[in-house]
PDB file of C-alpha atoms in Angstrom:
ATOM      1  CA  LEU J 242      14.850  -5.855 -11.893  1.00 81.00           C
ATOM      2  CA  LEU J 243      11.545  -5.122 -10.178  1.00 88.00           C
ATOM      3  CA  LYS J 244      11.548  -8.499  -8.322  1.00 91.00           C
ATOM      4  CA  GLN J 245      15.067  -7.757  -7.156  1.00 92.00           C
ATOM      5  CA  GLU J 246      14.088  -4.331  -5.946  1.00 93.00           C
ATOM      6  CA  ILE J 247      11.162  -5.747  -3.962  1.00 93.00           C
ATOM      7  CA  ARG J 248      13.313  -8.513  -2.436  1.00 94.00           C
ATOM      8  CA  THR J 249      15.987  -6.094  -1.445  1.00 94.00           C
ATOM      9  CA  LEU J 250      13.516  -3.697   0.196  1.00 95.00           C
ATOM     10  CA  GLN J 251      11.653  -6.556   1.875  1.00 95.00           C
ATOM     11  CA  ASN J 252      14.948  -7.656   3.465  1.00 95.00           C
ATOM     12  CA  ASP J 253      15.776  -4.103   4.338  1.00 94.00           C
ATOM     13  CA  LEU J 254      12.401  -3.732   6.033  1.00 95.00           C
ATOM     14  CA  LEU J 255      12.968  -6.867   8.098  1.00 94.00           C
ATOM     15  CA  GLY J 256      16.285  -5.611   9.134  1.00 93.00           C
ATOM     16  CA  LEU J 257      14.758  -2.285  10.220  1.00 93.00           C
ATOM     17  CA  LYS J 258      12.153  -4.103  12.282  1.00 91.00           C
ATOM     18  CA  ASP J 259      14.770  -6.152  14.005  1.00 89.00           C
ATOM     19  CA  SER J 260      16.837  -3.062  14.800  1.00 89.00           C
ATOM     20  CA  LEU J 261      13.828  -1.518  16.589  1.00 87.00           C
ATOM     21  CA  THR J 262      14.268  -4.344  19.181  1.00 84.00           C
ATOM     22  CA  PHE J 263      17.814  -3.274  19.903  1.00 81.00           C
ATOM     23  CA  VAL J 264      16.654   0.323  20.357  1.00 81.00           C
ATOM     24  CA  LYS J 265      13.923  -0.642  22.753  1.00 81.00           C
ATOM     25  CA  ASN J 266      16.336  -2.609  25.010  1.00 80.00           C
ATOM     26  CA  ALA J 267      19.283  -0.228  24.809  1.00 81.00           C
ATOM     27  CA  GLY J 268      20.279   2.313  27.383  1.00 80.00           C
ATOM     28  CA  LEU J 269      19.631   6.119  26.814  1.00 77.00           C
ATOM     29  CA  HIS J 270      22.998   6.856  25.232  1.00 75.00           C
ATOM     30  CA  GLU J 271      22.811   3.782  22.999  1.00 84.00           C
ATOM     31  CA  LYS J 272      19.177   4.639  22.051  1.00 85.00           C
ATOM     32  CA  GLY J 273      20.379   7.938  20.684  1.00 84.00           C
ATOM     33  CA  ASN J 274      23.164   6.401  18.623  1.00 85.00           C
ATOM     34  CA  PHE J 275      20.784   3.680  17.350  1.00 88.00           C
ATOM     35  CA  MET J 276      18.212   6.359  16.374  1.00 89.00           C
ATOM     36  CA  ASP J 277      20.736   8.359  14.387  1.00 89.00           C
ATOM     37  CA  SER J 278      21.718   5.152  12.499  1.00 91.00           C
ATOM     38  CA  LEU J 279      18.158   4.099  11.904  1.00 94.00           C
ATOM     39  CA  ILE J 280      17.339   7.456  10.376  1.00 95.00           C
ATOM     40  CA  ILE J 281      20.242   7.094   7.942  1.00 94.00           C
ATOM     41  CA  VAL J 282      19.002   3.649   7.005  1.00 94.00           C
ATOM     42  CA  CYS J 283      15.431   4.951   6.569  1.00 96.00           C
ATOM     43  CA  GLU J 284      16.565   7.750   4.244  1.00 96.00           C
ATOM     44  CA  GLN J 285      18.376   5.162   2.055  1.00 96.00           C
ATOM     45  CA  MET J 286      15.326   2.970   1.912  1.00 96.00           C
ATOM     46  CA  TRP J 287      13.164   5.946   1.092  1.00 97.00           C
ATOM     47  CA  ALA J 288      15.487   6.861  -1.771  1.00 97.00           C
ATOM     48  CA  HIS J 289      15.109   3.353  -3.146  1.00 95.00           C
ATOM     49  CA  ILE J 290      11.353   3.265  -2.847  1.00 97.00           C
ATOM     50  CA  ARG J 291      10.679   6.661  -4.583  1.00 95.00           C
ATOM     51  CA  GLY J 292      13.373   5.932  -7.161  1.00 95.00           C
ATOM     52  CA  SER J 293      11.954   2.473  -7.993  1.00 95.00           C
ATOM     53  CA  SER J 294      11.386   1.502 -11.569  1.00 92.00           C
ATOM     54  CA  ASP J 295       7.708   0.950 -10.652  1.00 96.00           C
ATOM     55  CA  PRO J 296       6.797   2.891  -7.511  1.00 96.00           C
ATOM     56  CA  LYS J 297       3.195   1.655  -7.412  1.00 96.00           C
ATOM     57  CA  ARG J 298       4.376  -1.857  -6.851  1.00 96.00           C
ATOM     58  CA  MET J 299       6.272  -0.609  -3.763  1.00 97.00           C
ATOM     59  CA  LEU J 300       3.156   0.364  -1.880  1.00 98.00           C
ATOM     60  CA  PRO J 301       2.958  -2.809   0.395  1.00 97.00           C
ATOM     61  CA  ILE J 302       6.558  -2.067   1.458  1.00 97.00           C
ATOM     62  CA  PHE J 303       6.037   1.679   1.735  1.00 98.00           C
ATOM     63  CA  ALA J 304       3.140   1.475   4.170  1.00 98.00           C
ATOM     64  CA  PRO J 305       4.968  -0.269   7.118  1.00 97.00           C
ATOM     65  CA  PHE J 306       8.209   1.550   6.278  1.00 97.00           C
ATOM     66  CA  ALA J 307       6.574   5.034   6.507  1.00 98.00           C
ATOM     67  CA  TYR J 308       4.873   4.051   9.708  1.00 97.00           C
ATOM     68  CA  ILE J 309       8.169   2.931  11.313  1.00 97.00           C
ATOM     69  CA  TYR J 310      10.081   5.976   9.961  1.00 97.00           C
ATOM     70  CA  LEU J 311       7.624   8.519  11.282  1.00 97.00           C
ATOM     71  CA  GLY J 312       7.532   6.663  14.515  1.00 95.00           C
ATOM     72  CA  ILE J 313      11.293   7.146  14.860  1.00 94.00           C
ATOM     73  CA  LEU J 314      11.037  10.801  14.014  1.00 95.00           C
ATOM     74  CA  ASN J 315       8.194  11.185  16.430  1.00 94.00           C
ATOM     75  CA  GLU J 316      10.232   9.617  19.251  1.00 92.00           C
ATOM     76  CA  ARG J 317      13.199  11.794  18.494  1.00 92.00           C
ATOM     77  CA  TYR J 318      10.999  14.888  18.599  1.00 92.00           C
ATOM     78  CA  ARG J 319       9.466  13.753  21.957  1.00 90.00           C
ATOM     79  CA  CYS J 320      12.534  12.305  23.557  1.00 88.00           C
ATOM     80  CA  GLY J 321      15.359  14.203  21.926  1.00 88.00           C
ATOM     81  CA  SER J 322      16.094  16.355  24.959  1.00 84.00           C
ATOM     82  CA  VAL J 323      16.735  13.147  26.938  1.00 86.00           C
ATOM     83  CA  LEU J 324      18.508  11.184  24.216  1.00 85.00           C
ATOM     84  CA  PHE J 325      20.684  14.084  22.920  1.00 86.00           C
ATOM     85  CA  PRO J 326      21.260  16.438  25.906  1.00 78.00           C
ATOM     86  CA  VAL J 327      24.211  18.065  24.216  1.00 73.00           C
ATOM     87  CA  ASP J 328      22.598  18.631  20.888  1.00 77.00           C
ATOM     88  CA  GLN J 329      19.216  20.217  21.476  1.00 79.00           C
ATOM     89  CA  ASN J 330      17.126  20.794  18.328  1.00 86.00           C
ATOM     90  CA  GLU J 331      13.478  20.384  19.268  1.00 85.00           C
ATOM     91  CA  ALA J 332      12.255  22.881  16.627  1.00 89.00           C
ATOM     92  CA  GLY J 333      14.334  21.198  13.928  1.00 92.00           C
ATOM     93  CA  TRP J 334      13.148  17.728  14.997  1.00 93.00           C
ATOM     94  CA  LYS J 335       9.474  18.865  14.888  1.00 93.00           C
ATOM     95  CA  ASN J 336       9.882  20.406  11.461  1.00 95.00           C
ATOM     96  CA  ASP J 337      11.621  17.263  10.169  1.00 96.00           C
ATOM     97  CA  LEU J 338       8.677  15.186  11.382  1.00 96.00           C
ATOM     98  CA  ILE J 339       6.071  17.402   9.876  1.00 96.00           C
ATOM     99  CA  SER J 340       7.862  17.721   6.570  1.00 97.00           C
ATOM    100  CA  LYS J 341       8.429  13.942   6.256  1.00 98.00           C
ATOM    101  CA  HIS J 342       4.754  13.329   7.135  1.00 98.00           C
ATOM    102  CA  GLU J 343       3.680  15.696   4.345  1.00 98.00           C
ATOM    103  CA  THR J 344       6.132  14.057   1.823  1.00 98.00           C
ATOM    104  CA  PHE J 345       4.878  10.629   2.657  1.00 98.00           C
ATOM    105  CA  THR J 346       1.169  11.315   2.543  1.00 98.00           C
ATOM    106  CA  THR J 347       1.466  13.218  -0.711  1.00 98.00           C
ATOM    107  CA  TRP J 348       3.546  10.403  -2.237  1.00 98.00           C
ATOM    108  CA  PHE J 349       1.137   7.841  -1.040  1.00 98.00           C
ATOM    109  CA  ALA J 350      -1.953   9.537  -2.321  1.00 98.00           C
ATOM    110  CA  LYS J 351      -0.365  10.019  -5.796  1.00 98.00           C
ATOM    111  CA  THR J 352       1.095   6.545  -6.041  1.00 98.00           C
ATOM    112  CA  TYR J 353      -2.075   4.735  -4.748  1.00 98.00           C
ATOM    113  CA  GLN J 354      -4.101   6.467  -7.440  1.00 98.00           C
ATOM    114  CA  GLU J 355      -1.557   5.356  -9.992  1.00 97.00           C
ATOM    115  CA  TRP J 356      -1.861   1.798  -8.727  1.00 98.00           C
ATOM    116  CA  HIS J 357      -5.655   1.990  -8.869  1.00 98.00           C
ATOM    117  CA  ASP J 358      -5.614   3.412 -12.448  1.00 97.00           C
ATOM    118  CA  TRP J 359      -3.264   0.652 -13.535  1.00 97.00           C
ATOM    119  CA  ARG J 360      -4.606  -2.472 -11.647  1.00 97.00           C
ATOM    120  CA  ILE J 361      -8.391  -2.157 -11.966  1.00 97.00           C
ATOM    121  CA  PRO J 362      -8.537  -1.969 -15.821  1.00 96.00           C
ATOM    122  CA  LEU J 363      -6.486  -5.222 -15.819  1.00 97.00           C
ATOM    123  CA  LEU J 364      -9.583  -6.921 -14.460  1.00 97.00           C
ATOM    124  CA  GLY J 365     -11.248  -7.420 -17.843  1.00 95.00           C
ATOM    125  CA  PHE J 366     -14.920  -8.275 -18.144  1.00 95.00           C
ATOM    126  CA  ASP J 367     -17.502  -8.656 -20.956  1.00 92.00           C
ATOM    127  CA  CYS J 368     -20.857 -10.201 -21.237  1.00 89.00           C
ATOM    128  CA  GLU J 369     -22.568 -11.028 -24.523  1.00 83.00           C
ATOM    129  CA  ARG J 370     -25.435 -13.117 -25.946  1.00 75.00           C
ATOM    130  CA  HIS J 371     -26.056 -15.052 -29.171  1.00 68.00           C
ATOM    131  CA  GLU J 372     -29.690 -15.423 -30.267  1.00 65.00           C
ATOM    132  CA  SER J 373     -31.147 -17.896 -32.731  1.00 60.00           C
ATOM    133  CA  CYS J 374     -34.838 -18.204 -33.843  1.00 58.00           C
ATOM    134  CA  ALA J 375     -34.193 -20.864 -36.433  1.00 56.00           C
ATOM    135  CA  SER J 376     -35.422 -23.763 -34.226  1.00 54.00           C
ATOM    136  CA  ARG J 377     -39.058 -24.900 -34.449  1.00 54.00           C
ATOM    137  CA  PHE J 378     -39.082 -24.879 -30.717  1.00 51.00           C
ATOM    138  CA  GLY J 379     -38.777 -21.119 -30.557  1.00 55.00           C
ATOM    139  CA  CYS J 380     -36.059 -18.583 -29.937  1.00 55.00           C
ATOM    140  CA  PHE J 381     -33.114 -19.375 -27.729  1.00 56.00           C
ATOM    141  CA  CYS J 382     -30.018 -17.540 -26.595  1.00 63.00           C
ATOM    142  CA  GLY J 383     -26.679 -18.445 -25.344  1.00 74.00           C
ATOM    143  CA  SER J 384     -25.018 -16.051 -22.878  1.00 80.00           C
ATOM    144  CA  ARG J 385     -21.362 -15.857 -22.130  1.00 82.00           C
ATOM    145  CA  ALA J 386     -19.405 -13.862 -19.612  1.00 88.00           C
ATOM    146  CA  ARG J 387     -15.608 -13.634 -19.638  1.00 91.00           C
ATOM    147  CA  PHE J 388     -13.367 -12.506 -16.801  1.00 94.00           C
ATOM    148  CA  ASP J 389      -9.703 -11.867 -17.326  1.00 95.00           C
ATOM    149  CA  ASP J 390      -6.844 -10.777 -15.146  1.00 95.00           C
ATOM    150  CA  GLY J 391      -4.027  -9.120 -17.114  1.00 94.00           C
ATOM    151  CA  LEU J 392      -1.681  -9.138 -14.097  1.00 93.00           C
ATOM    152  CA  LEU J 393      -2.138 -12.804 -13.165  1.00 92.00           C
ATOM    153  CA  GLY J 394      -2.777 -14.033 -16.702  1.00 92.00           C
ATOM    154  CA  THR J 395      -5.990 -15.842 -15.719  1.00 92.00           C
ATOM    155  CA  HIS J 396      -9.116 -16.342 -17.839  1.00 91.00           C
ATOM    156  CA  GLU J 397     -12.532 -17.522 -16.696  1.00 91.00           C
ATOM    157  CA  VAL J 398     -15.702 -18.068 -18.828  1.00 88.00           C
ATOM    158  CA  GLU J 399     -19.208 -18.589 -17.587  1.00 85.00           C
ATOM    159  CA  GLN J 400     -21.940 -19.583 -19.995  1.00 80.00           C
ATOM    160  CA  LEU J 401     -25.744 -20.034 -19.892  1.00 78.00           C
ATOM    161  CA  ALA J 402     -28.102 -21.520 -22.385  1.00 72.00           C
ATOM    162  CA  CYS J 403     -31.152 -19.447 -21.715  1.00 66.00           C
ATOM    163  CA  PRO J 404     -34.677 -18.685 -23.089  1.00 55.00           C
ATOM    164  CA  LYS J 405     -35.027 -15.383 -24.836  1.00 55.00           C
ATOM    165  CA  GLY J 406     -35.197 -12.582 -22.294  1.00 56.00           C
ATOM    166  CA  SER J 407     -32.896 -14.093 -19.701  1.00 67.00           C
ATOM    167  CA  TRP J 408     -29.748 -12.507 -21.043  1.00 66.00           C
ATOM    168  CA  GLY J 409     -30.177  -9.289 -19.152  1.00 76.00           C
ATOM    169  CA  ALA J 410     -30.581 -11.084 -15.803  1.00 82.00           C
ATOM    170  CA  PHE J 411     -27.505 -13.225 -16.554  1.00 82.00           C
ATOM    171  CA  CYS J 412     -25.307 -10.289 -17.353  1.00 85.00           C
ATOM    172  CA  ILE J 413     -26.570  -8.311 -14.352  1.00 89.00           C
ATOM    173  CA  GLU J 414     -25.497 -11.352 -12.231  1.00 90.00           C
ATOM    174  CA  MET J 415     -22.087 -11.455 -13.931  1.00 91.00           C
ATOM    175  CA  GLN J 416     -21.596  -7.757 -13.505  1.00 93.00           C
ATOM    176  CA  THR J 417     -22.205  -8.222  -9.769  1.00 95.00           C
ATOM    177  CA  LYS J 418     -19.531 -10.880  -9.871  1.00 95.00           C
ATOM    178  CA  GLN J 419     -17.168  -8.512 -11.627  1.00 95.00           C
ATOM    179  CA  ASN J 420     -17.875  -5.785  -8.962  1.00 96.00           C
ATOM    180  CA  GLN J 421     -16.946  -8.323  -6.308  1.00 97.00           C
ATOM    181  CA  ARG J 422     -13.687  -9.129  -8.123  1.00 96.00           C
ATOM    182  CA  VAL J 423     -12.768  -5.438  -8.177  1.00 97.00           C
ATOM    183  CA  ALA J 424     -13.721  -4.975  -4.546  1.00 98.00           C
ATOM    184  CA  ALA J 425     -11.581  -8.024  -3.552  1.00 97.00           C
ATOM    185  CA  VAL J 426      -8.522  -6.702  -5.294  1.00 97.00           C
ATOM    186  CA  ILE J 427      -8.902  -3.290  -3.641  1.00 98.00           C
ATOM    187  CA  ALA J 428      -9.480  -5.001  -0.286  1.00 98.00           C
ATOM    188  CA  GLU J 429      -6.310  -7.118  -0.646  1.00 97.00           C
ATOM    189  CA  MET J 430      -4.239  -3.923  -1.361  1.00 98.00           C
ATOM    190  CA  GLU J 431      -5.873  -2.107   1.509  1.00 97.00           C
ATOM    191  CA  SER J 432      -4.913  -4.936   3.924  1.00 97.00           C
ATOM    192  CA  GLN J 433      -1.280  -4.416   2.808  1.00 97.00           C
ATOM    193  CA  ILE J 434      -1.272  -0.624   3.126  1.00 98.00           C
ATOM    194  CA  VAL J 435      -3.284  -0.160   6.241  1.00 97.00           C
ATOM    195  CA  TYR J 436      -0.392   1.497   8.065  1.00 97.00           C
ATOM    196  CA  ALA J 437      -0.269   4.237   5.474  1.00 97.00           C
ATOM    197  CA  ARG J 438      -3.829   5.124   6.403  1.00 97.00           C
ATOM    198  CA  HIS J 439      -2.727   6.027   9.978  1.00 97.00           C
ATOM    199  CA  LEU J 440       0.364   8.150   9.562  1.00 97.00           C
ATOM    200  CA  ASP J 441      -1.342  11.190  11.236  1.00 95.00           C
ATOM    201  CA  VAL J 442      -0.897   9.567  14.705  1.00 94.00           C
ATOM    202  CA  PHE J 443       2.714  10.678  14.658  1.00 95.00           C
ATOM    203  CA  LEU J 444       2.019  14.395  13.965  1.00 94.00           C
ATOM    204  CA  PRO J 445       2.979  16.735  16.858  1.00 90.00           C
ATOM    205  CA  THR J 446       0.124  17.884  19.002  1.00 83.00           C
ATOM    206  CA  GLU J 447      -0.296  21.193  20.793  1.00 77.00           C
ATOM    207  CA  THR J 448       0.508  19.686  24.127  1.00 74.00           C
ATOM    208  CA  THR J 449       4.004  19.398  25.511  1.00 62.00           C
ATOM    209  CA  PRO J 450       5.833  16.368  24.028  1.00 68.00           C
ATOM    210  CA  TYR J 451       5.726  13.408  26.398  1.00 74.00           C
ATOM    211  CA  CYS J 452       8.635  11.041  26.784  1.00 80.00           C
ATOM    212  CA  ALA J 453       8.458   7.868  28.803  1.00 75.00           C
ATOM    213  CA  TYR J 454      12.195   7.636  29.412  1.00 75.00           C
TER     214      TYR J 454
END
């Protein structure tokens, strides 16, 4: 079910991006009609995203979607008087933009935290040692570090046969590797949700709305 949800929304997002090209190249009257249609499509996509069986897995789709949708609402606010000369509603368009921005940023912050709280604990790690002083050559230890990924189902083990006293240094080194694993997973997610970090660019400013049409 989740894979089907993701595939469907990915296709919807591609269609939304393609539709923006038609809007860009259309005449003023057609731009207004396209914009109305795109807003309806965006509302349908938003309903599917927030109603997903696993919203945190929707983050890579949500980020570009939210950026596009707020961009559309921002353009309607700035250029509505040109695109919809008969139906003037600048105050309503402005309120819609601000409200949707607040909805998106609130949902994103909550859902990202849910993703973090779910994903990072799946990166399992432990480091342990086994000591033996039975040998006539002195005491020896064997150190072992285990790295698991509960999402990908991967397991990795690193071992070191070390003189007594080296265990601490080995586990410090392995903890550093674990920290790097966590940082890499977070960085990968951040690369997919970068647009969601810049939604404020669409908020209305105190200056008069500028429209290039």
